[in-house]
Amino acid sequence: MNSILLLIPLLGIVGLIVMAIKSAWVTKQDAGDAKMQELAGYIAQGAMAFLRAEWKVLTYFAVIAALLLAWSGTLVPDSSPLIAVSFLIGAVLSAFAGYIGMKIATKANVRTTQAARTSLAHALKVSFTGGSVMGIGVAGLAILGLGGLFIVLYNMYVPEGAAITGPGMKKAIEVLAGFSLGAESIALFARVGGGIYTKAADVGADLVGKVEAGIPEDDVRNPATIADNVGDNVGDVAGMGADLFGSYVATILATMVLGQEIDASADKFGGLSPILLPMVIAGLGLIFSIVATWFVRIKKETDSVQTALNIGNWSSIIMTAIASFFAVKYLLPETMVHRGVTFTSNDVFIAIIIGLVVGTLMSVITEYYTAMGKRPVLSIIKQSATGHATNIIGGLAVGMESTVLPIFVLAGGIMGSYAFAGLYGVAIAAAGMMATTAMQLAIDAFGPIADNAGGIAEMSQLPEEVRHRTDNLDAVGNTTAATGKGFAIASAALTSLALFAAFVGISGISSIDIYKAPVLAGLFVGGMIPFIFSSLAIAAVGRAAMDMVNEVRRQFREIPGIMEYKAKPEYEKCVAISTAASIREMIAPGAIALLAPVIVGFTFGPEVLGGLLAGVTVSGVLMGMFQSNAGGAWDNAKKSFEKGVEINGQMYYKKSEPHKASVTGDTVGDPFKDTSGPSMNILIKLTSIVALIIAPHIAHKDHTAAAQAAQAKAKTEVVSAVVAPEKSAQ
C-alpha cells in the first residue's frame, strides 16, 4: 500500500523533470534578430506586469478565504482548520501552473517565428514543444500536489486498521477538497481576468487597426498590437493553465469522494483502491501523454499540422486506455457496491473507456463546427457576402446548433457509465476523460504560441512565406483551442454530476424534489447564474474595448508619423488599459460563483442548494458550448479570407466587404470564445466544490434543527401524557 501511495507523487515528479528538459530545449533555440527579440521582450514584460497585478489582488482574496475556512473548520467534526492550508496549497499551485505556461509561451513565441523562417516542420516542433511544457507541467503539479497532500492527510486522520469508509477518511477527503477549492478559485479569476485583458486588446486592435486604418492587427504601427499579443499569453495560456489544473484536480477529487463510500476491504490495499484509482489513472495518463508528444511530427510543407496533432492525441488516449485495464484489474477487488449498485472491476474499466470515448467525440464534433473548410464555417463565410448582420446571424446559428450532438454524446456517456458502475462509474468516466490532460493542454497551448509567432512575424516585417507558415499553425491553433474548450466543458458536466452526488451524500439528503416550490425556485436561479456571469464578463470586455479603441484613435490622431513608420506608438498605454480593466472587472463574476452557493445553502438548506447546482450545471454546459463554438467558427471564417474564399462564383480576399463583415463577427465572437465561454466549466465546478465544502455545515445545521424539533415533540408528548388523566378525572 505504501508503494502505490508513493508512486502517485513520483509520477508527478517524473512529469516535472520532463517539463524542465523540454523547457531547456525551447530556451536553446534561436530567438531571431534584435528587432524580433525587442518585440518579444515587450510581450514578455507586459505579460509579467499583468500577472504581478493579478497575483497582488488574488493574494488578498486567498488570505481572507483561508482565514474563513480555518474558522469554519472548527465548527463541525467532519472538517478541520487545516482545510485552510489545503486551500492555500491548491491556490499557489494553480497560480504557479499559469506562470509556467506564461513563461514558456513568451520564450517559445519568438523562437517559433525564427523557426518558421526555415520550415513549417521546425516551427511546429518549437511551438508544440512549448505547449507540451505547459501541459506536462500542469499535470505534473496536479498529481504531485494532490497525491502528496493525500498521503499527509491519510497519515494524520486515518488510524492504522481503521475502515476506509469511516469518519477518519471522510475528514481527510473533506480537508483535501480545500485543495480543489483553492485551485478552482484562482482558475476562475485567472480565466476571467485574462479573458477580459486579451479581448479588450484584440477588439481594439481589430476595430481601429483593421477596419478603420486598414492595417493588419499585428502591424507594428498598431498601438494595441503588443497588448493583443500579451493577451494571448495572459488569457489563452496563463488562464488556461490554471483552468485545466483546477479541472484536473476537481475530477480526481470527485471520484475520490465517491470512492471513499465503497467498502473495498477485499482488495490488497486496505480498502483504498477506489480512492487511489483516479490518481493512478491520472499518473499513467501523464506518462503516456509524454510518450505521445514524440508522435507529433511533420516532414514536408504540405503535411497536415492538424493530422500530426490528432495522431499525438489519439496515441495518448489509446495507450492510457490499455494501461487503465491493467491498473483496474490490479487495484480493485472483483466486486463492489456503491449506494445500492453492485458492479465489477470490468464494469469500472468500461466506464473509463466510455469517458475516453466521450472526450474524443466531443473533440471531433467541436473540430467539425469550428474548423476551416467544414460546412458550419463555410456557411458563415457565405453569409458574410450580404453584410455584417447576416454574418452575426450565421455565427449565432452555428453556435446554437453545435450544442445538439455534444449533449447527446454527453447524455449517452452519463447513462452508459452509470449503467455499468453507478455514480462511481460516472466519476471514473470523467477521470478517464481527463487522464490525457497533459496532451490536451499541450495541443491547446500550442495555439496561442503560434498566434504570437505570427504577430511577431508581422511586426518584424518578415518575408511572406514566414507569415504563411505561422498562419497555417495559427489556423489549426484556433480549432485546437475550440476543441480544448469543448473537452473541458464535457469534463465539467461529468465532474459536476460526481461532485453533486458527493454533496448529496455529505449533506444528508436522499433526493432533490422539484415538486417543492423552493427547490424549483433554486433550479431557476441556478439556470440564470451562467447568463448573468456571461453578461458581466462580456460587458467588461465591451467597456475595456471602448477605452482601448479611444486610446488607439488618439494615438493615430495625435502622434504624427505612426502610419509612415517614423514614430513609435505608445504600446505601454494600451497594455496599462487592459491590465487595469481586467483586474477591476474580474471581481464581480468571481464573487457570484463563490457566494451564490453559500447564500442559498445557509439560507434555504441543502435541497434547495441541490436545485441551484442542477440549474447551474445544465445552463452552464449549454452556454459554454454555444459561446466557445460560435466564437471559434467566427474566427476561422475571418481567417479563411486571408487565403481567399469563393462566394457565389467570385473570389474575395482581405479588405473586401465580406471580409470586413467577418471581422465584425470575429469581434463579437472574441469575448464568447475567450472570456465567458471557457469560464463556464470553472463556474460549474466551482459552485459544486463550494457546495461540497459547506455540506457538513448545512447538514449539521439541519440535524441540529431536527434534534431540537424531536426534543420539543417529546416534551409535548410527556406533557400530554400527564395532563390527559387529570382532565379525564375532572
XYZ file of C-alpha atoms in Angstrom:
730
model
C 0.000 0.000 0.000
C 2.822 2.401 0.858
C 4.451 1.677 -2.521
C 1.336 2.519 -4.517
C 0.754 5.666 -2.436
C 4.303 6.903 -3.088
C 4.095 6.016 -6.798
C 1.485 8.741 -7.406
C 3.557 11.811 -6.428
C 6.598 10.108 -8.003
C 4.835 10.102 -11.389
C 4.173 13.820 -10.887
C 7.887 14.394 -10.246
C 8.758 12.482 -13.442
C 6.436 14.822 -15.327
C 8.117 17.913 -13.861
C 11.570 16.587 -14.809
C 10.444 16.036 -18.417
C 8.909 19.523 -18.375
C 12.257 21.025 -17.309
C 14.114 19.161 -20.092
C 11.678 20.326 -22.768
C 11.754 23.885 -21.412
C 15.561 23.918 -21.614
C 15.381 22.710 -25.241
C 12.994 25.516 -26.209
C 15.177 28.114 -24.497
C 18.225 26.963 -26.502
C 16.517 27.618 -29.845
C 17.421 30.685 -31.910
C 15.395 33.748 -30.839
C 15.926 35.660 -34.098
C 17.298 39.125 -34.787
C 17.382 42.148 -32.477
C 14.044 43.532 -33.734
C 12.257 40.238 -33.085
C 13.785 39.947 -29.610
C 12.808 43.541 -28.786
C 9.160 42.870 -29.702
C 9.149 39.589 -27.794
C 10.585 41.464 -24.810
C 7.672 43.927 -24.849
C 5.222 40.998 -24.851
C 7.008 39.200 -22.000
C 7.196 42.370 -19.881
C 3.512 43.143 -20.412
C 2.515 39.573 -19.549
C 4.505 39.550 -16.317
C 3.207 43.001 -15.347
C -0.348 41.675 -15.632
C 0.482 38.540 -13.669
C 2.038 40.564 -10.828
C -1.008 42.859 -10.654
C -3.379 39.881 -10.669
C -1.425 37.999 -8.020
C -1.485 41.048 -5.745
C -5.296 41.121 -5.764
C -5.615 37.332 -5.503
C -3.258 37.242 -2.512
C -5.725 39.346 -0.503
C -8.575 37.069 -1.594
C -6.626 33.899 -0.739
C -5.655 35.103 2.748
C -9.208 36.197 3.640
C -10.716 32.976 2.253
C -8.153 30.860 4.122
C -8.958 32.583 7.422
C -12.691 31.964 6.901
C -12.031 28.310 6.048
C -9.805 27.853 9.096
C -12.559 29.246 11.320
C -15.271 27.160 9.670
C -13.113 24.060 10.091
C -13.526 24.351 13.863
C -17.336 24.307 13.721
C -18.072 20.733 12.585
C -16.372 17.410 13.349
C -16.095 16.391 9.663
C -13.739 19.279 8.840
C -10.559 20.807 10.278
C -8.760 24.169 10.348
C -6.145 22.501 8.122
C -8.568 22.929 5.222
C -7.168 26.472 5.033
C -3.652 25.115 4.439
C -5.009 22.742 1.798
C -6.788 25.689 0.133
C -3.617 27.791 0.043
C -1.546 24.954 -1.446
C -4.132 24.491 -4.202
C -4.260 28.243 -4.871
C -0.466 28.611 -5.048
C -0.019 25.601 -7.355
C -2.837 26.816 -9.622
C -1.189 30.237 -9.931
C 2.192 28.558 -10.491
C 0.680 26.402 -13.262
C -0.369 29.599 -15.043
C 3.092 31.093 -14.500
C 4.786 28.041 -16.061
C 2.648 28.420 -19.173
C 3.227 32.163 -19.363
C 6.997 31.852 -19.007
C 7.468 29.225 -21.696
C 4.955 30.814 -24.098
C 6.795 34.151 -24.043
C 10.001 32.288 -24.902
C 8.551 29.911 -27.489
C 6.670 32.581 -29.490
C 9.688 34.378 -30.979
C 11.590 31.109 -31.385
C 8.660 29.715 -33.379
C 8.813 32.798 -35.612
C 12.504 32.237 -36.212
C 11.908 28.514 -36.831
C 9.259 29.427 -39.421
C 11.999 31.125 -41.438
C 13.425 27.668 -42.130
C 10.462 25.234 -42.328
C 6.928 24.505 -41.169
C 8.167 21.271 -39.549
C 10.652 23.119 -37.323
C 8.081 25.791 -36.440
C 5.615 23.089 -35.357
C 8.286 21.354 -33.289
C 9.189 24.530 -31.389
C 5.585 25.695 -30.817
C 4.274 22.263 -29.824
C 7.226 21.613 -27.501
C 6.449 24.942 -25.838
C 2.830 23.848 -25.451
C 3.866 20.457 -24.075
C 5.963 22.162 -21.379
C 2.774 23.721 -20.095
C 0.647 20.573 -20.478
C 3.125 18.281 -18.760
C 3.908 20.870 -16.083
C 0.253 21.418 -15.171
C -0.484 17.673 -14.951
C 2.739 17.013 -13.034
C 1.984 19.743 -10.478
C -1.574 18.477 -10.004
C -0.550 14.856 -9.440
C 2.346 15.782 -7.162
C 0.252 18.252 -5.129
C -2.862 16.114 -4.797
C -1.003 12.830 -4.268
C 1.453 14.283 -1.761
C -1.237 16.086 0.226
C -3.407 12.959 0.317
C -0.544 10.932 1.824
C -0.100 13.557 4.566
C -3.816 13.763 5.385
C -4.266 9.979 5.260
C -1.500 9.503 7.825
C -2.896 12.308 10.002
C -6.576 11.361 10.144
C -6.893 7.642 9.398
C -5.674 5.434 12.287
C -3.955 2.184 11.365
C -6.536 -0.535 10.803
C -9.468 1.918 10.612
C -12.143 1.378 7.963
C -11.715 3.458 4.816
C -15.450 4.193 4.906
C -15.119 5.595 8.433
C -15.065 9.187 9.719
C -11.246 9.486 9.532
C -11.076 9.110 5.769
C -14.191 11.242 5.350
C -12.450 14.038 7.232
C -9.223 13.611 5.229
C -11.050 13.981 1.910
C -13.124 16.930 3.150
C -9.857 18.714 4.016
C -8.426 17.645 0.628
C -11.440 19.337 -1.022
C -9.907 22.627 0.116
C -7.058 21.974 -2.345
C -9.557 21.803 -5.203
C -11.393 24.904 -3.961
C -8.129 26.870 -3.979
C -7.236 25.647 -7.464
C -10.652 26.408 -8.978
C -10.950 29.817 -7.279
C -7.657 31.032 -8.733
C -8.555 29.438 -12.074
C -11.806 31.388 -12.289
C -10.199 34.758 -11.608
C -7.269 33.955 -13.916
C -9.565 32.842 -16.746
C -11.987 35.761 -16.446
C -9.273 38.374 -15.838
C -7.089 37.036 -18.636
C -10.068 36.782 -20.966
C -11.080 40.406 -20.354
C -7.484 41.512 -20.931
C -6.960 39.671 -24.207
C -10.307 40.513 -25.758
C -10.214 44.213 -24.857
C -6.892 44.464 -26.676
C -8.000 42.233 -29.562
C -11.206 44.170 -30.208
C -9.333 47.481 -30.099
C -6.664 46.209 -32.495
C -9.292 44.818 -34.882
C -11.784 47.689 -34.974
C -9.327 50.570 -35.298
C -6.386 48.821 -36.933
C -8.113 46.544 -39.426
C -11.439 48.202 -40.112
C -10.660 51.923 -39.730
C -6.953 52.246 -40.563
C -6.832 49.309 -42.985
C -3.696 47.777 -41.460
C -3.259 44.263 -40.010
C -3.987 43.854 -36.298
C -0.371 42.717 -35.780
C 1.125 45.621 -37.726
C 3.870 47.328 -35.726
C 2.073 50.653 -36.311
C -0.984 49.462 -34.398
C -0.703 50.775 -30.784
C -2.813 47.866 -29.452
C -0.737 45.127 -31.070
C 1.576 44.497 -28.104
C -1.390 44.402 -25.708
C -3.134 41.999 -28.117
C -0.152 39.643 -28.142
C 0.241 39.949 -24.370
C -3.433 38.989 -24.128
C -2.831 35.715 -25.954
C -0.499 34.784 -23.111
C -2.463 36.009 -20.091
C -5.820 34.679 -21.313
C -5.180 31.665 -23.503
C -2.043 30.461 -21.693
C -1.905 31.530 -18.026
C -5.694 31.478 -17.650
C -5.990 28.188 -19.479
C -3.188 26.593 -17.424
C -4.889 27.498 -14.152
C -8.253 26.428 -15.639
C -7.207 22.894 -16.594
C -5.168 22.499 -13.403
C -8.373 23.148 -11.448
C -10.442 20.886 -13.726
C -7.933 18.067 -13.419
C -7.885 18.274 -9.623
C -11.679 18.592 -9.290
C -12.271 15.496 -11.421
C -9.869 13.350 -9.405
C -11.263 14.674 -6.112
C -14.891 13.965 -7.094
C -14.004 10.327 -7.802
C -12.091 10.044 -4.523
C -15.069 11.384 -2.548
C -17.372 8.720 -4.009
C -14.672 6.056 -3.760
C -14.477 6.655 -0.004
C -18.061 5.367 0.306
C -17.201 1.965 -1.256
C -16.317 -0.929 1.022
C -13.380 -2.440 -0.884
C -11.766 -4.226 2.066
C -11.304 -7.310 -0.154
C -8.560 -5.551 -2.146
C -4.805 -5.670 -1.444
C -4.615 -2.061 -0.269
C -6.675 -1.911 2.898
C -9.802 -0.803 1.045
C -8.076 2.229 -0.513
C -8.272 1.064 -4.130
C -11.406 3.043 -5.250
C -9.781 6.200 -3.849
C -6.366 5.503 -5.371
C -7.623 4.510 -8.834
C -8.349 8.031 -10.213
C -4.930 9.276 -9.073
C -3.164 6.260 -10.606
C -5.024 6.701 -13.912
C -4.067 10.396 -13.929
C -0.423 9.461 -13.369
C -0.486 6.880 -16.171
C -2.200 9.393 -18.463
C 0.623 11.858 -17.779
C 3.310 9.315 -18.687
C 1.577 8.234 -21.899
C 0.906 11.854 -22.865
C 4.663 12.431 -22.597
C 5.289 9.421 -24.860
C 2.654 10.626 -27.341
C 4.363 14.024 -27.750
C 7.070 12.195 -29.745
C 4.485 11.345 -32.423
C 3.574 14.974 -33.224
C 5.790 15.466 -36.263
C 5.562 16.559 -39.899
C 8.192 16.283 -42.639
C 7.002 18.354 -45.610
C 5.486 21.803 -46.050
C 2.334 20.195 -47.433
C 1.812 17.844 -44.447
C -1.239 18.492 -42.279
C -0.487 20.043 -38.900
C -3.943 19.054 -37.651
C -3.306 15.404 -38.569
C 0.006 15.428 -36.687
C -1.705 16.780 -33.554
C -4.538 14.259 -33.910
C -2.024 11.379 -34.084
C -0.471 12.541 -30.801
C -3.882 12.905 -29.172
C -5.162 9.503 -30.327
C -1.930 7.810 -29.283
C -2.173 9.149 -25.738
C -5.832 8.061 -25.475
C -5.212 4.514 -26.755
C -2.156 3.918 -24.563
C -3.949 5.266 -21.474
C -6.963 3.043 -22.196
C -4.777 -0.069 -22.384
C -2.872 0.830 -19.213
C -6.126 1.572 -17.366
C -7.267 -2.039 -17.838
C -4.226 -3.376 -16.004
C -4.491 -0.667 -13.312
C -8.146 -1.519 -12.658
C -7.522 -5.277 -12.512
C -4.517 -4.804 -10.218
C -6.088 -2.332 -7.804
C -9.805 -3.092 -7.488
C -11.479 -6.142 -5.934
C -13.643 -8.219 -8.262
C -16.992 -6.942 -6.892
C -18.003 -3.678 -5.197
C -21.199 -1.965 -4.034
C -21.885 1.782 -4.049
C -25.223 3.250 -2.929
C -27.050 0.014 -3.698
C -25.442 -0.536 -7.126
C -23.280 -3.666 -7.461
C -20.546 -3.682 -10.120
C -17.294 -5.430 -11.015
C -13.798 -4.216 -11.843
C -14.562 -4.891 -15.532
C -17.561 -2.562 -15.256
C -15.291 0.178 -13.908
C -12.898 -0.286 -16.831
C -15.779 0.015 -19.303
C -16.846 3.260 -17.587
C -13.289 4.593 -18.075
C -13.430 3.687 -21.767
C -16.798 5.468 -22.041
C -15.168 8.596 -20.580
C -12.314 8.440 -23.095
C -14.775 7.916 -25.965
C -16.940 10.842 -24.818
C -13.876 13.114 -24.643
C -12.745 12.030 -28.111
C -16.191 12.510 -29.664
C -16.523 15.954 -28.073
C -13.210 16.972 -29.652
C -14.209 15.580 -33.065
C -17.608 17.324 -33.036
C -16.114 20.628 -31.883
C -13.449 20.395 -34.603
C -16.194 19.928 -37.213
C -18.090 23.024 -36.064
C -15.033 25.305 -35.861
C -12.501 24.091 -38.466
C -11.825 25.791 -41.795
C -13.367 24.129 -44.833
C -16.222 22.472 -42.927
C -19.918 23.220 -43.528
C -20.512 25.401 -40.409
C -17.626 27.799 -41.093
C -18.385 27.842 -44.838
C -21.982 28.832 -44.038
C -20.746 31.858 -42.071
C -18.396 32.808 -44.931
C -21.267 32.637 -47.408
C -23.484 34.821 -45.219
C -20.690 37.411 -44.936
C -21.356 38.312 -48.592
C -24.603 40.045 -47.644
C -23.229 42.092 -44.786
C -22.326 42.290 -41.121
C -25.778 41.421 -39.779
C -26.101 38.160 -41.728
C -22.609 37.151 -40.604
C -23.707 37.616 -36.974
C -26.904 35.650 -37.592
C -24.932 32.822 -39.205
C -22.438 32.602 -36.329
C -25.161 32.560 -33.678
C -26.995 29.807 -35.543
C -23.826 27.677 -35.807
C -23.122 28.116 -32.101
C -26.628 27.067 -31.115
C -26.653 24.089 -33.494
C -23.273 22.970 -32.150
C -24.809 22.092 -28.761
C -27.024 19.295 -30.120
C -24.587 16.461 -30.865
C -22.326 17.113 -27.840
C -25.326 16.994 -25.489
C -26.464 13.664 -26.950
C -22.908 12.323 -26.543
C -22.734 13.638 -23.001
C -26.144 12.206 -22.091
C -25.158 8.843 -23.555
C -21.887 8.918 -21.615
C -23.660 9.660 -18.334
C -26.265 6.945 -18.846
C -23.719 4.403 -20.078
C -21.176 4.895 -17.294
C -23.963 4.876 -14.674
C -25.410 1.651 -16.103
C -22.072 -0.090 -15.615
C -20.827 1.266 -12.277
C -23.375 3.677 -10.805
C -22.317 7.142 -9.723
C -18.759 5.923 -9.184
C -18.814 4.932 -12.865
C -19.797 8.472 -13.893
C -16.969 9.924 -11.782
C -14.345 7.467 -13.043
C -15.505 8.163 -16.622
C -14.690 11.830 -16.042
C -11.315 10.814 -14.559
C -10.649 8.712 -17.658
C -11.568 11.618 -19.907
C -9.202 13.947 -18.024
C -6.362 11.400 -17.831
C -4.743 12.752 -21.010
C -4.955 16.383 -19.863
C -1.210 16.828 -20.441
C -1.643 16.086 -24.155
C -4.904 18.037 -24.450
C -3.308 21.080 -22.859
C -0.140 20.760 -24.963
C -2.288 20.860 -28.111
C -4.325 23.745 -26.683
C -1.318 25.846 -25.593
C 0.374 25.403 -28.961
C -2.299 27.687 -30.477
C -1.528 30.943 -28.598
C 2.205 30.370 -29.141
C 1.603 30.081 -32.901
C -0.653 33.167 -32.800
C 2.071 35.187 -31.072
C 4.642 33.879 -33.553
C 2.516 35.204 -36.411
C 2.181 38.553 -34.660
C 5.941 38.870 -34.242
C 6.459 37.903 -37.913
C 4.022 40.638 -38.984
C 5.513 43.276 -36.681
C 9.051 42.367 -37.784
C 8.001 42.596 -41.458
C 9.439 39.173 -42.236
C 9.025 37.587 -45.700
C 5.581 36.398 -46.783
C 6.460 32.695 -46.568
C 7.208 33.072 -42.837
C 3.793 34.576 -42.167
C 2.222 31.895 -44.358
C 3.721 29.184 -42.118
C 2.684 30.897 -38.879
C -0.833 31.462 -40.285
C -1.024 27.728 -41.030
C -0.156 26.946 -37.406
C -2.468 29.677 -36.090
C -5.494 28.440 -38.058
C -5.019 24.949 -36.626
C -4.493 26.541 -33.214
C -7.928 28.184 -33.395
C -9.514 24.789 -33.943
C -7.474 23.072 -31.212
C -8.383 25.869 -28.784
C -12.073 25.319 -29.520
C -11.768 21.531 -29.143
C -9.931 22.011 -25.854
C -12.768 24.156 -24.556
C -15.340 21.573 -25.666
C -13.335 18.891 -23.901
C -13.201 20.991 -20.717
C -16.959 21.631 -20.780
C -17.696 17.900 -21.192
C -15.414 17.017 -18.294
C -17.082 19.731 -16.194
C -20.514 18.165 -16.767
C -19.398 14.687 -15.676
C -17.315 16.024 -12.792
C -20.161 18.206 -11.542
C -22.512 15.232 -11.505
C -19.986 13.340 -9.381
C -19.496 16.341 -7.069
C -23.269 16.712 -6.886
C -23.582 13.063 -5.807
C -20.869 13.611 -3.197
C -22.674 16.721 -1.920
C -25.939 14.769 -1.580
C -24.166 12.109 0.479
C -22.386 14.522 2.816
C -25.323 16.900 3.282
C -27.578 14.025 4.370
C -30.350 14.423 1.786
C -31.578 11.492 -0.299
C -33.021 13.297 -3.330
C -33.856 16.644 -4.916
C -37.642 17.013 -5.210
C -38.509 19.658 -7.826
C -42.187 19.441 -6.844
C -41.187 21.550 -3.836
C -41.515 25.224 -4.720
C -38.230 26.346 -3.057
C -36.273 23.621 -4.903
C -37.823 24.602 -8.245
C -37.015 28.237 -7.464
C -33.398 27.191 -6.778
C -33.309 25.386 -10.131
C -34.398 28.540 -11.975
C -31.947 30.747 -10.086
C -29.142 28.302 -10.869
C -30.086 28.351 -14.549
C -29.857 32.139 -14.521
C -26.352 32.337 -12.993
C -24.377 31.440 -16.188
C -26.315 34.165 -18.032
C -25.542 36.956 -15.550
C -21.965 35.654 -15.279
C -21.596 35.846 -19.087
C -23.233 39.265 -19.130
C -20.765 40.666 -16.617
C -17.778 39.173 -18.455
C -18.870 40.306 -21.940
C -19.886 43.783 -20.706
C -16.461 44.104 -19.062
C -14.813 43.331 -22.408
C -17.042 45.924 -24.069
C -16.137 48.655 -21.577
C -12.422 47.900 -21.727
C -12.551 47.689 -25.537
C -14.150 51.145 -25.724
C -11.249 52.555 -23.703
C -8.804 50.716 -25.992
C -10.476 51.975 -29.182
C -10.387 55.575 -27.921
C -6.710 55.253 -26.989
C -5.710 53.789 -30.364
C -7.664 56.521 -32.189
C -5.975 59.171 -30.009
C -2.529 57.883 -30.879
C -3.267 57.774 -34.608
C -4.607 61.323 -34.328
C -2.035 62.934 -32.005
C 1.240 61.151 -32.820
C 2.269 62.173 -36.346
C 4.324 59.731 -38.369
C 2.917 56.452 -36.992
C 1.464 55.369 -40.326
C 4.740 56.230 -42.131
C 6.843 54.190 -39.624
C 8.501 57.460 -38.491
C 7.080 57.442 -34.955
C 6.726 54.638 -32.439
C 3.273 54.049 -30.888
C 2.879 54.206 -27.111
C 2.339 50.475 -26.627
C 2.614 50.680 -22.843
C -0.545 52.814 -22.541
C -2.642 50.150 -24.264
C -1.086 47.472 -22.044
C -1.976 49.550 -18.969
C -5.617 49.925 -20.100
C -6.078 46.165 -20.499
C -4.319 45.389 -17.211
C -6.351 47.849 -15.142
C -9.664 46.832 -16.735
C -9.124 43.098 -16.322
C -8.107 43.351 -12.659
C -11.057 45.632 -11.865
C -13.690 43.713 -13.799
C -12.839 40.129 -12.790
C -14.109 40.575 -9.207
C -17.898 40.576 -9.783
C -18.152 37.362 -11.883
C -15.872 35.546 -9.452
C -17.904 36.688 -6.460
C -21.112 35.266 -7.986
C -19.609 31.792 -8.306
C -18.277 31.799 -4.750
C -21.138 33.488 -2.889
C -24.275 32.123 -4.606
C -24.000 28.555 -3.205
C -23.039 29.864 0.254
C -26.029 32.243 0.473
C -28.529 29.699 -0.871
C -27.128 26.800 1.179
C -27.150 28.568 4.538
C -30.453 30.356 3.898
C -32.572 27.599 2.370
C -30.730 24.354 3.150
C -29.120 21.559 1.139
C -32.076 20.523 -1.016
C -32.619 23.998 -2.461
C -28.863 24.274 -2.960
C -29.061 21.000 -4.886
C -31.632 22.603 -7.185
C -29.289 25.561 -7.708
C -26.392 23.237 -8.634
C -28.560 21.368 -11.163
C -29.586 24.639 -12.810
C -26.012 25.984 -12.976
C -24.726 22.725 -14.481
C -27.297 22.362 -17.274
C -27.358 26.040 -18.217
C -23.575 26.428 -17.912
C -22.774 23.427 -20.126
C -25.045 24.714 -22.903
C -23.807 28.300 -22.623
C -20.170 27.164 -22.635
C -20.592 25.035 -25.774
C -22.634 27.661 -27.604
C -20.257 30.546 -26.910
C -16.974 28.691 -27.446
C -18.065 27.087 -30.731
C -19.699 30.216 -32.142
C -16.570 32.237 -31.364
C -14.245 29.620 -32.871
C -16.337 29.378 -36.052
C -16.441 33.182 -36.458
C -12.663 33.381 -36.007
C -11.875 30.762 -38.649
C -14.426 32.277 -41.030
C -12.452 35.520 -40.800
C -9.119 33.739 -41.256
C -10.417 31.956 -44.359
C -10.386 35.277 -46.229
C -6.603 35.519 -45.786
C -6.168 32.688 -48.329
C -9.198 33.726 -50.365
C -12.731 32.329 -50.418
C -15.219 31.732 -53.196
C -18.751 33.065 -52.680
C -21.282 32.596 -55.478
C -18.524 32.068 -58.035
C -16.488 35.141 -57.044
C -13.222 35.210 -55.055
C -12.904 37.515 -52.018
C -9.777 38.346 -50.015
C -8.653 40.611 -47.181
C -10.073 44.155 -47.145
C -13.087 43.109 -49.235
C -16.565 43.935 -47.928
C -17.331 40.298 -46.927
C -14.008 40.229 -45.081
C -14.974 43.352 -43.141
C -18.246 41.634 -42.176
C -16.258 38.608 -40.988
C -14.047 40.881 -38.856
C -17.194 42.188 -37.140
C -18.355 38.618 -36.492
C -14.956 37.673 -35.087
C -15.060 40.746 -32.845
C -18.420 39.640 -31.420
C -17.141 36.079 -31.042
C -13.930 37.076 -29.262
C -15.420 37.516 -25.757
C -17.648 34.492 -26.422
C -14.779 32.092 -27.044
C -12.049 33.573 -24.875
C -13.775 35.196 -21.885
C -17.222 33.953 -20.880
C -17.410 30.650 -22.812
C -14.307 28.953 -21.372
C -15.145 30.277 -17.897
C -18.369 28.238 -17.823
C -16.638 24.968 -16.954
C -14.898 26.609 -13.970
C -18.162 28.232 -12.858
C -19.920 24.841 -12.927
C -17.246 23.034 -10.929
C -16.536 25.857 -8.510
C -20.180 26.158 -7.391
C -20.243 22.364 -6.833
C -16.984 22.408 -4.855
C -18.178 25.302 -2.667
C -21.361 23.304 -2.024
C -19.257 20.263 -1.105
C -17.146 22.330 1.321
C -20.195 23.771 3.115
C -22.149 20.483 3.056
C -21.050 19.397 6.579
C -22.073 22.811 7.917
C -25.564 22.927 6.454
C -26.074 19.226 7.216
C -25.025 19.842 10.826
C -27.427 22.788 10.987
C -30.300 20.664 9.655
C -29.512 17.817 12.024
C -29.424 20.223 14.957
C -32.803 21.647 13.948
C -34.184 18.125 13.582
C -32.889 17.157 17.032
C -34.425 20.256 18.605
C -37.757 19.500 16.900
C -37.620 15.910 18.180
C -36.898 17.127 21.739
C -39.807 19.594 21.582
C -42.102 16.850 20.309
C -41.022 14.528 23.146
C -41.690 17.223 25.728
C -45.152 17.812 24.247
C -45.942 14.115 24.410
C -44.825 13.933 28.061
C -46.941 16.964 28.986
C -49.920 15.468 27.135
C -49.488 12.188 28.972
C -49.539 13.995 32.326
C -52.356 16.434 31.540
C -54.747 13.959 29.871
C -55.510 11.848 33.018
C -56.074 14.985 35.055
C -58.616 16.245 32.523
C -60.478 12.916 32.435
C -60.582 12.815 36.258
C -62.157 16.244 36.302
